[in-house]
Amino acid sequence: MSKNLVQFMIEEQRQIPGASDDLTGLIGDIVTACKQIAHSVNKGALIGVLGSAGSENVQGETQKKLDVITNELFIKANEWGGHLAAMASEEMDDIYPIPAQYPKGRYLLTFDPLDGSSNIDVNISVGTIFSILRCPAGSIHPTAEDFLQPGTEQVCAGYALYGPSTMLVLTTGHGVNGFTLNNDIGEFILTHPNMTIPVDTQEFAINMSNQRFWEAPVQRYVDECVKGKSPGGREKNFNMRWVASMVAEVHRILSRGGIFMYPFDTKEAGKAGKLRLLYEANPMSFIVEQAGGMSSTGRGSIMELKPTGLHQRVPVILGSRNEVERVVGYHKEA
Ligand code: P6P
């Protein structure tokens, strides 16, 4: 009988000196939320959860009904367990302190409950991204400031991918492992142990419609990929993908290599990129680097950034190490 997620976590926990049941219990609650989200996403129009909620989130983005529903599911599944001091979400302006009627724990949870939700109404894969930090010692009443820790402080990061099959991919700093949801028994089963990203690739992912807004190093890199083996290009031809769902892109890269870029662009003044540091870039960077890949803003490691705000945006270039290093090199030359 193949190993389920709980058995995997308990066996891994035995390898980590001083590890507590606390983290395993928290991950169990997060996984419960992901199973509930998988159900809602899968039922879609059948249960009337598609379409717009008629509201905007702190990002100024129109919220889908499922953005709101999945945010609530995450809160309800995680607020009671006694593992958390507070949570922060793409869908909430400020942090969510654990209500007084529940015991407080020693972790902080950040999450994007439904990433890529613009795809939900057209039945394209979407996902959930989450990241676990330690609550600073002595912080009885957590504040947003307590969340502003570099990505290198993450204890755990993971995502659920609601695709042809529902998968959960997780790291606690000891490699990356993938689990597939067996709907017959409602368990995530270990199907992709020790996921690693090939150091080379012939596949790049970027939203080409933003090309005129990119900085020169990214223009140069993408231009060479498009040229492939023709003059002025590379030693090989490239393929391109853009799903507009970061979880799907990262999962493809973990599965077969690739480079994903949502770089700095001048499309909107004051935005350093589109993706959010705390609950998109940092968790995905932890996973990618634990799988042997690399993650950068183009000018430095994403996970070494000291966050300045809960919803701070950051340029993201991540994936197969040799390609990310090339893009970073072009930034250095510029
Ligand atoms: P664009 C989804 O909204 C998201 O945050 C990521 O999942 C995805 O990679 C990106 O934005 C897509 O952005 O500008 O191509 O729609």
Coordinates of C-alpha atoms and ligand atoms in Angstrom, one line a residue:
M1 CA 0.0 0.0 0.0
S2 CA 1.6 3.3 -1.1
K3 CA 2.4 5.9 1.5
N4 CA -0.1 8.7 2.2
L5 CA 0.8 12.2 3.2
V6 CA 0.3 11.8 6.9
Q7 CA 2.4 8.7 7.1
F8 CA 5.1 10.5 5.0
M9 CA 5.1 13.5 7.3
I10 CA 5.3 11.4 10.5
E11 CA 8.2 9.4 9.0
E12 CA 10.0 12.5 7.9
Q13 CA 9.4 14.2 11.3
R14 CA 11.3 11.3 12.9
Q15 CA 14.3 12.3 10.8
I16 CA 14.3 15.9 12.0
P17 CA 15.7 16.4 15.5
G18 CA 13.3 18.4 17.7
A19 CA 10.5 18.3 15.1
S20 CA 7.2 18.4 16.8
D21 CA 3.7 17.1 15.9
D22 CA 2.8 20.8 15.7
L23 CA 4.0 21.2 12.1
T24 CA 2.6 17.8 11.0
G25 CA -0.8 18.8 12.5
L26 CA -0.8 22.2 10.8
I27 CA 0.1 20.6 7.4
G28 CA -2.8 18.2 8.0
D29 CA -5.2 21.1 8.4
I30 CA -3.9 22.8 5.3
V31 CA -4.3 19.6 3.4
T32 CA -7.9 19.3 4.6
A33 CA -8.6 22.8 3.2
C34 CA -7.0 21.8 -0.2
K35 CA -9.2 18.8 -0.4
Q36 CA -12.3 21.0 0.2
I37 CA -11.1 23.5 -2.4
A38 CA -10.5 20.6 -4.9
H39 CA -14.1 19.5 -4.4
S40 CA -15.5 23.1 -4.9
V41 CA -13.3 23.7 -8.0
N42 CA -14.2 20.3 -9.4
K43 CA -17.9 20.9 -9.0
G44 CA -17.7 24.4 -10.5
A45 CA -20.8 25.4 -12.4
L46 CA -22.7 22.5 -10.9
I47 CA -22.8 24.2 -7.5
G48 CA -22.9 27.8 -8.8
V49 CA -19.5 28.9 -7.7
L50 CA -18.2 30.2 -11.0
G51 CA -18.2 33.9 -12.0
S52 CA -17.4 37.1 -10.2
A53 CA -18.1 37.8 -6.6
G54 CA -18.7 41.5 -7.5
S55 CA -16.0 42.7 -5.1
E56 CA -12.3 43.7 -5.3
N57 CA -9.4 42.4 -3.3
V58 CA -6.6 44.5 -1.8
Q59 CA -4.8 44.1 -5.1
G60 CA -7.6 45.9 -6.9
E61 CA -8.4 42.7 -8.7
T62 CA -12.0 41.6 -9.2
Q63 CA -12.6 38.7 -6.9
K64 CA -14.2 35.5 -8.3
K65 CA -16.8 33.8 -6.1
L66 CA -14.3 31.0 -5.6
D67 CA -11.6 33.4 -4.4
V68 CA -13.9 34.4 -1.5
I69 CA -15.1 30.8 -0.9
T70 CA -11.6 29.2 -0.9
N71 CA -10.3 32.0 1.4
E72 CA -13.1 31.2 3.9
L73 CA -12.3 27.4 3.6
F74 CA -8.7 28.1 4.4
I75 CA -9.5 30.2 7.4
K76 CA -12.1 27.7 8.8
A77 CA -9.8 24.7 8.4
N78 CA -6.8 26.4 10.0
E79 CA -8.0 28.8 12.7
W80 CA -9.1 26.2 15.4
G81 CA -6.1 23.7 15.5
G82 CA -3.9 25.6 17.9
H83 CA -0.9 25.6 15.5
L84 CA -1.1 29.2 14.3
A85 CA -0.8 32.6 15.8
A86 CA -2.1 34.4 12.6
M87 CA -2.7 34.0 8.9
A88 CA -2.3 36.3 5.9
S89 CA -3.9 35.9 2.4
E90 CA -3.9 37.5 -1.0
E91 CA -7.6 37.9 -0.5
M92 CA -7.5 39.8 2.8
D93 CA -6.2 43.4 3.3
D94 CA -4.7 42.8 6.8
I95 CA -3.6 39.7 8.8
Y96 CA -6.2 37.4 10.4
P97 CA -5.3 36.9 14.1
I98 CA -6.5 33.6 15.6
P99 CA -9.8 34.3 17.3
A100 CA -9.7 34.4 21.1
Q101 CA -11.8 31.2 21.5
Y102 CA -9.0 29.1 19.9
P103 CA -5.6 28.3 21.3
K104 CA -2.7 30.2 19.6
G105 CA 0.3 28.3 18.1
R106 CA 3.8 29.1 17.1
Y107 CA 3.4 29.4 13.3
L108 CA 2.3 32.0 10.8
L109 CA 0.6 30.9 7.6
T110 CA 0.5 32.9 4.3
F111 CA -1.6 31.7 1.4
D112 CA -3.0 32.4 -2.0
P113 CA -6.2 30.3 -1.8
L114 CA -6.9 30.2 -5.5
D115 CA -4.0 31.3 -7.7
G116 CA -4.8 31.7 -11.4
S117 CA -8.4 32.2 -10.6
S118 CA -8.9 34.1 -13.9
N119 CA -8.7 30.6 -15.4
I120 CA -11.4 29.1 -13.2
D121 CA -14.3 30.2 -15.5
V122 CA -12.7 28.7 -18.5
N123 CA -11.8 25.4 -16.8
I124 CA -8.1 25.7 -16.9
S125 CA -5.9 24.4 -14.0
V126 CA -5.7 26.6 -10.9
G127 CA -3.9 26.1 -7.6
T128 CA -3.4 27.0 -4.0
I129 CA 0.0 28.2 -2.7
F130 CA 0.9 28.3 1.0
S131 CA 3.9 29.1 3.2
I132 CA 4.6 28.5 6.9
L133 CA 6.8 30.8 9.0
R134 CA 7.6 30.8 12.7
C135 CA 5.9 33.4 14.7
P136 CA 8.6 35.6 16.4
A137 CA 9.1 34.5 20.0
G138 CA 7.2 36.7 22.5
S139 CA 4.8 38.1 19.9
I140 CA 1.6 37.6 21.9
H141 CA -0.5 39.7 19.5
P142 CA 1.0 39.1 16.0
T143 CA 1.1 42.1 13.6
A144 CA 1.7 42.3 9.9
E145 CA 5.3 43.2 10.8
D146 CA 5.8 39.6 12.2
F147 CA 5.1 38.2 8.7
L148 CA 7.8 40.4 7.0
Q149 CA 10.5 37.7 7.2
P150 CA 12.8 36.7 4.3
G151 CA 11.9 33.6 2.4
T152 CA 14.9 31.8 3.9
E153 CA 13.0 31.7 7.2
Q154 CA 10.2 29.5 5.8
V155 CA 9.6 26.3 7.7
C156 CA 7.5 24.7 4.9
A157 CA 6.0 25.7 1.5
G158 CA 3.7 23.9 -0.8
Y159 CA 1.0 24.1 -3.4
A160 CA -2.1 22.2 -4.5
L161 CA -2.7 21.9 -8.2
Y162 CA -6.3 21.4 -9.3
G163 CA -5.6 19.9 -12.7
P164 CA -6.6 16.7 -14.5
S165 CA -5.6 15.2 -11.2
T166 CA -5.3 17.0 -7.9
M167 CA -1.8 17.1 -6.6
L168 CA -0.1 18.4 -3.5
V169 CA 3.7 19.3 -3.7
L170 CA 5.5 20.1 -0.4
T171 CA 8.9 20.9 1.0
T172 CA 10.0 21.2 4.7
G173 CA 13.6 21.9 3.7
H174 CA 14.5 18.3 3.0
G175 CA 13.7 18.0 -0.7
V176 CA 10.4 18.2 -2.6
N177 CA 7.7 15.5 -2.7
G178 CA 4.5 15.2 -4.8
F179 CA 1.3 13.5 -3.8
T180 CA -1.8 12.7 -5.9
L181 CA -5.3 12.8 -4.4
N182 CA -7.0 9.4 -4.5
N183 CA -10.7 10.6 -4.5
D184 CA -11.9 7.1 -3.7
I185 CA -10.4 7.3 -0.2
G186 CA -9.8 11.0 0.1
E187 CA -6.1 10.7 0.7
F188 CA -3.0 12.2 -0.9
I189 CA -0.7 9.4 -2.0
L190 CA 3.0 9.8 -2.5
T191 CA 3.5 9.5 -6.3
H192 CA 6.4 11.8 -7.0
P193 CA 9.2 11.3 -4.4
N194 CA 12.2 13.6 -4.4
M195 CA 11.2 15.9 -7.4
T196 CA 14.2 17.5 -9.0
I197 CA 14.5 20.2 -11.7
P198 CA 16.8 19.5 -14.7
V199 CA 19.6 22.1 -14.8
D200 CA 19.0 22.7 -18.5
T201 CA 15.8 23.3 -20.5
Q202 CA 14.4 24.2 -23.9
E203 CA 11.2 25.6 -22.6
F204 CA 10.5 29.2 -21.4
A205 CA 7.3 30.6 -19.9
I206 CA 6.5 34.4 -20.0
N207 CA 3.5 36.5 -21.0
M208 CA 4.9 37.8 -24.4
S209 CA 2.2 40.5 -24.6
N210 CA 4.3 42.5 -22.1
Q211 CA 7.5 42.4 -24.2
R212 CA 7.6 46.1 -24.8
F213 CA 7.6 46.8 -21.0
W214 CA 10.5 44.5 -20.1
E215 CA 14.0 45.6 -19.2
A216 CA 16.9 45.0 -21.7
P217 CA 18.3 41.8 -20.1
V218 CA 14.9 40.0 -20.3
Q219 CA 14.3 41.4 -23.8
R220 CA 17.8 39.9 -24.8
Y221 CA 17.2 36.5 -23.2
V222 CA 13.7 36.0 -24.7
D223 CA 14.8 37.3 -28.1
E224 CA 17.6 34.7 -28.1
C225 CA 15.1 31.9 -27.1
V226 CA 12.8 32.9 -29.9
K227 CA 15.7 33.0 -32.4
G228 CA 16.7 29.5 -31.2
K229 CA 19.5 28.1 -33.4
S230 CA 19.2 30.9 -36.0
P231 CA 21.8 33.6 -36.1
G232 CA 21.9 35.8 -32.9
G233 CA 20.1 33.1 -31.0
R234 CA 21.2 30.1 -28.9
E235 CA 22.8 26.7 -29.4
K236 CA 19.3 25.1 -29.3
N237 CA 15.7 25.8 -30.3
F238 CA 13.1 26.7 -27.5
N239 CA 9.5 26.0 -27.0
M240 CA 7.1 28.4 -25.1
R241 CA 4.3 27.9 -22.6
W242 CA 2.1 30.4 -20.8
V243 CA -0.8 29.0 -18.8
A244 CA -1.4 32.2 -16.7
S245 CA -1.5 29.9 -13.6
M246 CA 1.8 30.0 -11.7
V247 CA 1.1 26.7 -9.9
A248 CA 0.7 24.9 -13.3
E249 CA 3.8 26.5 -14.7
V250 CA 5.9 25.7 -11.6
H251 CA 4.6 22.1 -11.5
R252 CA 5.6 21.6 -15.2
I253 CA 9.0 23.0 -14.4
L254 CA 9.4 20.6 -11.4
S255 CA 8.3 17.8 -13.7
R256 CA 10.4 18.4 -16.8
G257 CA 12.4 21.6 -16.4
G258 CA 11.9 25.1 -17.8
I259 CA 12.2 28.7 -16.9
F260 CA 9.3 30.9 -15.6
M261 CA 9.5 34.7 -15.8
Y262 CA 7.2 37.4 -14.5
P263 CA 9.9 40.0 -14.6
F264 CA 10.0 43.7 -13.7
D265 CA 8.0 45.7 -16.2
T266 CA 7.0 49.3 -16.8
K267 CA 3.4 48.4 -17.6
E268 CA 2.1 50.0 -14.4
A269 CA 4.0 52.6 -12.5
G270 CA 5.0 51.6 -9.0
K271 CA 4.6 47.9 -9.5
A272 CA 7.9 46.0 -9.2
G273 CA 6.3 43.0 -11.0
K274 CA 3.0 41.2 -10.7
L275 CA 3.6 38.4 -8.4
R276 CA 3.4 38.8 -4.6
L277 CA 6.4 38.0 -2.5
L278 CA 5.0 36.5 0.7
Y279 CA 2.5 34.0 -0.7
E280 CA 3.5 33.4 -4.3
A281 CA 7.2 34.1 -5.0
N282 CA 8.7 33.0 -1.6
P283 CA 6.9 29.6 -1.3
M284 CA 7.5 28.8 -5.0
S285 CA 11.2 29.8 -4.7
F286 CA 11.6 27.6 -1.6
I287 CA 10.1 24.6 -3.5
V288 CA 12.2 25.3 -6.7
E289 CA 15.5 25.7 -4.9
Q290 CA 14.8 22.6 -2.8
A291 CA 14.3 20.8 -6.1
G292 CA 17.8 21.9 -7.3
G293 CA 16.5 24.9 -9.3
M294 CA 17.2 28.6 -8.9
S295 CA 15.0 31.6 -8.1
S296 CA 16.0 35.3 -8.6
T297 CA 14.5 38.8 -9.2
G298 CA 17.2 39.1 -11.9
R299 CA 19.3 41.1 -9.5
G300 CA 19.4 38.8 -6.5
S301 CA 17.8 35.9 -4.6
I302 CA 14.1 36.3 -4.0
M303 CA 14.3 34.4 -0.7
E304 CA 16.9 36.8 0.7
L305 CA 14.7 39.9 0.2
K306 CA 13.5 41.6 3.5
P307 CA 9.8 42.1 2.8
T308 CA 8.4 45.6 3.3
G309 CA 4.7 44.8 3.1
L310 CA 2.2 41.9 3.2
H311 CA 1.2 42.3 -0.4
Q312 CA 4.6 43.5 -1.8
R313 CA 5.2 42.5 -5.5
V314 CA 8.5 41.2 -6.8
P315 CA 10.0 40.3 -10.2
V316 CA 10.2 36.5 -10.5
I317 CA 12.6 34.5 -12.6
L318 CA 12.8 30.8 -11.6
G319 CA 13.4 27.3 -12.8
S320 CA 16.3 25.3 -14.4
R321 CA 19.5 26.6 -12.8
N322 CA 21.6 27.2 -16.0
E323 CA 18.9 29.3 -17.7
V324 CA 18.2 31.4 -14.6
E325 CA 21.9 32.0 -14.2
R326 CA 22.1 33.2 -17.8
V327 CA 19.3 35.7 -17.2
V328 CA 21.0 36.9 -14.0
G329 CA 24.3 37.2 -15.9
Y330 CA 22.6 39.4 -18.5
H331 CA 21.3 41.7 -15.7
K332 CA 24.9 41.9 -14.4
E333 CA 26.2 42.8 -17.9
A334 CA 23.6 45.5 -18.4
Ligands
P6P1 P1 -1.1 37.4 -16.6 C1 -2.5 34.5 -11.7 O1 -3.4 35.7 -11.7 C2 -1.1 35.0 -11.5 O2 -1.0 35.6 -10.3 C3 -0.1 33.8 -11.7 O3 -0.7 32.6 -11.3 C4 0.1 33.8 -13.2 O4 1.4 33.3 -13.5 C5 0.1 35.3 -13.5 O5 -0.8 35.9 -12.5 C6 -0.6 35.5 -14.9 O6 -0.5 36.9 -15.2 O7 -0.6 38.9 -16.6 O8 -0.4 36.6 -17.7 O9 -2.6 37.2 -16.6

